[in-house]
Amino acid sequence: MLLIEDDAAIRTSLTRGLRDRGHAVSSAPAALDGLRLAVEERPDLVVLDLGLPDMDGLDLLRMLRAVSRVPVIVATARDGDAEMVRLLDAGADDYVVKPFSAAQLDARIRAVLRRMAGESRADSAVTVGGLRIDPRTREATLDGTPLDLSPREFDLLHYLAARPGEVVTKRELLTHVWQIPYGGADKTVDVHLSWLRRKLGETSQEPRYLQTVRGVGVRLAAPA
């Protein structure tokens, strides 16, 4: 872990608490020191305080995102939807509101690392029936024929194919495919599903891969 926190007492307490829970921890008291350590040490996760002396923490978050995909948990004194959306839009993977304990932070860290491990596995090519989706090359084929998909259609297809047979709600799709944790319109999902069905050569009345579960969501499964 890399902890970027300017308050010496908090930095010492969190470092001790995280080490007691089995984490190897480096720390930095300022933004530029933290950025240097993030590049040199390539930590598994960064805990970033927004109130830093030499730079706004949100600016540092954007700089980290420009050079690394390392997961970042932001520590903030402000709660509320607007703050959460602002942090997530800037590239945070999660956030924790002050004051918090090392135990609370450890729980957040473990949850983010579990999620990142799942996303790493999802980087492998996925095959469902005659569908093959490769997220590394951004290519999808149906029975060996390339599919001409928009970026959003590809992301939608890949998200569903990575969960074959699982019913996925429209809210989950808006959160993970569109990156809209709150708000957003189900109609957006419906329109893209309609476009995707057309390219898969099916309709909602005669589905093959994309099956609507009325009142719940949609699932992707190999044709029977």
mmCIF file of N, CA and C in Angstrom, residues 67-115:
data_model
loop_
_atom_site.group_PDB
_atom_site.id
_atom_site.type_symbol
_atom_site.label_atom_id
_atom_site.label_comp_id
_atom_site.label_asym_id
_atom_site.label_seq_id
_atom_site.Cartn_x
_atom_site.Cartn_y
_atom_site.Cartn_z
ATOM 1 N N VAL A 67 -0.860 8.165 -15.470
ATOM 2 C CA VAL A 67 0.338 7.327 -15.602
ATOM 3 C C VAL A 67 0.147 5.913 -15.075
ATOM 4 N N SER A 68 -0.991 5.642 -14.420
ATOM 5 C CA SER A 68 -1.139 4.341 -13.779
ATOM 6 C C SER A 68 -2.605 3.960 -13.641
ATOM 7 N N ARG A 69 -2.860 2.644 -13.607
ATOM 8 C CA ARG A 69 -4.197 2.120 -13.338
ATOM 9 C C ARG A 69 -4.317 1.616 -11.905
ATOM 10 N N VAL A 70 -3.354 1.972 -11.054
ATOM 11 C CA VAL A 70 -3.382 1.513 -9.665
ATOM 12 C C VAL A 70 -4.701 1.933 -9.008
ATOM 13 N N PRO A 71 -5.345 1.033 -8.255
ATOM 14 C CA PRO A 71 -6.569 1.435 -7.567
ATOM 15 C C PRO A 71 -6.293 2.499 -6.507
ATOM 16 N N VAL A 72 -7.205 3.451 -6.401
ATOM 17 C CA VAL A 72 -7.038 4.567 -5.469
ATOM 18 C C VAL A 72 -8.284 4.692 -4.597
ATOM 19 N N ILE A 73 -8.054 4.706 -3.277
ATOM 20 C CA ILE A 73 -9.114 5.019 -2.323
ATOM 21 C C ILE A 73 -8.836 6.417 -1.793
ATOM 22 N N VAL A 74 -9.811 7.303 -1.923
ATOM 23 C CA VAL A 74 -9.648 8.688 -1.503
ATOM 24 C C VAL A 74 -10.222 8.877 -0.106
ATOM 25 N N ALA A 75 -9.477 9.572 0.747
ATOM 26 C CA ALA A 75 -9.957 9.950 2.074
ATOM 27 C C ALA A 75 -10.437 11.397 2.007
ATOM 28 N N THR A 76 -11.690 11.622 2.351
ATOM 29 C CA THR A 76 -12.264 12.950 2.257
ATOM 30 C C THR A 76 -13.034 13.284 3.526
ATOM 31 N N ALA A 77 -13.111 14.571 3.835
ATOM 32 C CA ALA A 77 -13.867 15.017 5.007
ATOM 33 C C ALA A 77 -15.321 15.287 4.666
ATOM 34 N N ARG A 78 -15.632 15.272 3.379
ATOM 35 C CA ARG A 78 -16.995 15.616 2.956
ATOM 36 C C ARG A 78 -17.745 14.390 2.463
ATOM 37 N N ASP A 79 -18.997 14.295 2.873
ATOM 38 C CA ASP A 79 -19.849 13.185 2.463
ATOM 39 C C ASP A 79 -20.905 13.719 1.506
ATOM 40 N N GLY A 80 -21.663 12.823 0.899
ATOM 41 C CA GLY A 80 -22.759 13.242 0.035
ATOM 42 C C GLY A 80 -22.570 12.788 -1.397
ATOM 43 N N ASP A 81 -23.684 12.743 -2.129
ATOM 44 C CA ASP A 81 -23.670 12.238 -3.497
ATOM 45 C C ASP A 81 -22.772 13.062 -4.414
ATOM 46 N N ALA A 82 -22.851 14.393 -4.283
ATOM 47 C CA ALA A 82 -22.076 15.252 -5.185
ATOM 48 C C ALA A 82 -20.583 14.994 -5.036
ATOM 49 N N GLU A 83 -20.125 14.843 -3.785
ATOM 50 C CA GLU A 83 -18.711 14.584 -3.547
ATOM 51 C C GLU A 83 -18.312 13.226 -4.106
ATOM 52 N N MET A 84 -19.152 12.218 -3.895
ATOM 53 C CA MET A 84 -18.841 10.887 -4.385
ATOM 54 C C MET A 84 -18.722 10.868 -5.903
ATOM 55 N N VAL A 85 -19.687 11.514 -6.577
ATOM 56 C CA VAL A 85 -19.660 11.558 -8.039
ATOM 57 C C VAL A 85 -18.412 12.278 -8.527
ATOM 58 N N ARG A 86 -18.046 13.375 -7.854
ATOM 59 C CA ARG A 86 -16.864 14.144 -8.239
ATOM 60 C C ARG A 86 -15.602 13.274 -8.154
ATOM 61 N N LEU A 87 -15.478 12.505 -7.080
ATOM 62 C CA LEU A 87 -14.291 11.674 -6.889
ATOM 63 C C LEU A 87 -14.249 10.517 -7.880
ATOM 64 N N LEU A 88 -15.396 9.859 -8.076
ATOM 65 C CA LEU A 88 -15.431 8.742 -9.013
ATOM 66 C C LEU A 88 -15.163 9.209 -10.437
ATOM 67 N N ASP A 89 -15.705 10.378 -10.798
ATOM 68 C CA ASP A 89 -15.466 10.925 -12.132
ATOM 69 C C ASP A 89 -13.984 11.228 -12.345
ATOM 70 N N ALA A 90 -13.292 11.593 -11.269
ATOM 71 C CA ALA A 90 -11.863 11.924 -11.388
ATOM 72 C C ALA A 90 -10.988 10.680 -11.431
ATOM 73 N N GLY A 91 -11.577 9.498 -11.158
ATOM 74 C CA GLY A 91 -10.806 8.269 -11.278
ATOM 75 C C GLY A 91 -10.642 7.468 -10.002
ATOM 76 N N ALA A 92 -11.273 7.887 -8.894
ATOM 77 C CA ALA A 92 -11.176 7.114 -7.651
ATOM 78 C C ALA A 92 -11.927 5.792 -7.792
ATOM 79 N N ASP A 93 -11.411 4.763 -7.150
ATOM 80 C CA ASP A 93 -12.083 3.466 -7.148
ATOM 81 C C ASP A 93 -13.026 3.323 -5.962
ATOM 82 N N ASP A 94 -12.759 4.070 -4.905
ATOM 83 C CA ASP A 94 -13.627 4.084 -3.728
ATOM 84 C C ASP A 94 -13.236 5.295 -2.900
ATOM 85 N N TYR A 95 -14.018 5.573 -1.867
ATOM 86 C CA TYR A 95 -13.656 6.665 -0.981
ATOM 87 C C TYR A 95 -14.111 6.331 0.431
ATOM 88 N N VAL A 96 -13.459 6.972 1.401
ATOM 89 C CA VAL A 96 -13.794 6.773 2.803
ATOM 90 C C VAL A 96 -13.862 8.149 3.453
ATOM 91 N N VAL A 97 -14.875 8.336 4.301
ATOM 92 C CA VAL A 97 -15.123 9.649 4.909
ATOM 93 C C VAL A 97 -14.466 9.723 6.282
ATOM 94 N N LYS A 98 -13.743 10.784 6.516
ATOM 95 C CA LYS A 98 -13.102 11.001 7.811
ATOM 96 C C LYS A 98 -14.155 11.378 8.866
ATOM 97 N N PRO A 99 -13.939 10.974 10.119
ATOM 98 C CA PRO A 99 -12.852 10.125 10.620
ATOM 99 C C PRO A 99 -13.148 8.651 10.370
ATOM 100 N N PHE A 100 -12.121 7.858 10.185
ATOM 101 C CA PHE A 100 -12.288 6.428 9.970
ATOM 102 C C PHE A 100 -11.142 5.694 10.663
ATOM 103 N N SER A 101 -11.350 4.425 10.925
ATOM 104 C CA SER A 101 -10.343 3.617 11.619
ATOM 105 C C SER A 101 -9.531 2.814 10.612
ATOM 106 N N ALA A 102 -8.432 2.262 11.068
ATOM 107 C CA ALA A 102 -7.630 1.388 10.210
ATOM 108 C C ALA A 102 -8.432 0.159 9.810
ATOM 109 N N ALA A 103 -9.301 -0.321 10.708
ATOM 110 C CA ALA A 103 -10.125 -1.490 10.391
ATOM 111 C C ALA A 103 -11.096 -1.177 9.253
ATOM 112 N N GLN A 104 -11.722 0.013 9.296
ATOM 113 C CA GLN A 104 -12.627 0.413 8.210
ATOM 114 C C GLN A 104 -11.869 0.536 6.895
ATOM 115 N N LEU A 105 -10.711 1.161 6.945
ATOM 116 C CA LEU A 105 -9.916 1.333 5.729
ATOM 117 C C LEU A 105 -9.471 -0.022 5.187
ATOM 118 N N ASP A 106 -9.075 -0.925 6.063
ATOM 119 C CA ASP A 106 -8.663 -2.263 5.633
ATOM 120 C C ASP A 106 -9.795 -2.983 4.912
ATOM 121 N N ALA A 107 -11.031 -2.838 5.418
ATOM 122 C CA ALA A 107 -12.185 -3.469 4.769
ATOM 123 C C ALA A 107 -12.380 -2.901 3.366
ATOM 124 N N ARG A 108 -12.229 -1.581 3.216
ATOM 125 C CA ARG A 108 -12.343 -0.944 1.896
ATOM 126 C C ARG A 108 -11.240 -1.445 0.965
ATOM 127 N N ILE A 109 -10.035 -1.540 1.481
ATOM 128 C CA ILE A 109 -8.902 -1.994 0.668
ATOM 129 C C ILE A 109 -9.154 -3.406 0.154
ATOM 130 N N ARG A 110 -9.573 -4.300 1.044
ATOM 131 C CA ARG A 110 -9.796 -5.689 0.632
ATOM 132 C C ARG A 110 -10.915 -5.782 -0.406
ATOM 133 N N ALA A 111 -11.963 -4.959 -0.242
ATOM 134 C CA ALA A 111 -13.061 -4.977 -1.210
ATOM 135 C C ALA A 111 -12.600 -4.496 -2.583
ATOM 136 N N VAL A 112 -11.813 -3.422 -2.623
ATOM 137 C CA VAL A 112 -11.321 -2.897 -3.900
ATOM 138 C C VAL A 112 -10.383 -3.904 -4.562
ATOM 139 N N LEU A 113 -9.503 -4.531 -3.795
ATOM 140 C CA LEU A 113 -8.567 -5.494 -4.373
ATOM 141 C C LEU A 113 -9.284 -6.735 -4.892
ATOM 142 N N ARG A 114 -10.354 -7.153 -4.199
ATOM 143 C CA ARG A 114 -11.151 -8.277 -4.719
ATOM 144 C C ARG A 114 -11.783 -7.904 -6.045
ATOM 145 N N ARG A 115 -12.321 -6.687 -6.112
ATOM 146 C CA ARG A 115 -12.951 -6.238 -7.355
ATOM 147 C C ARG A 115 -11.941 -6.135 -8.486
#
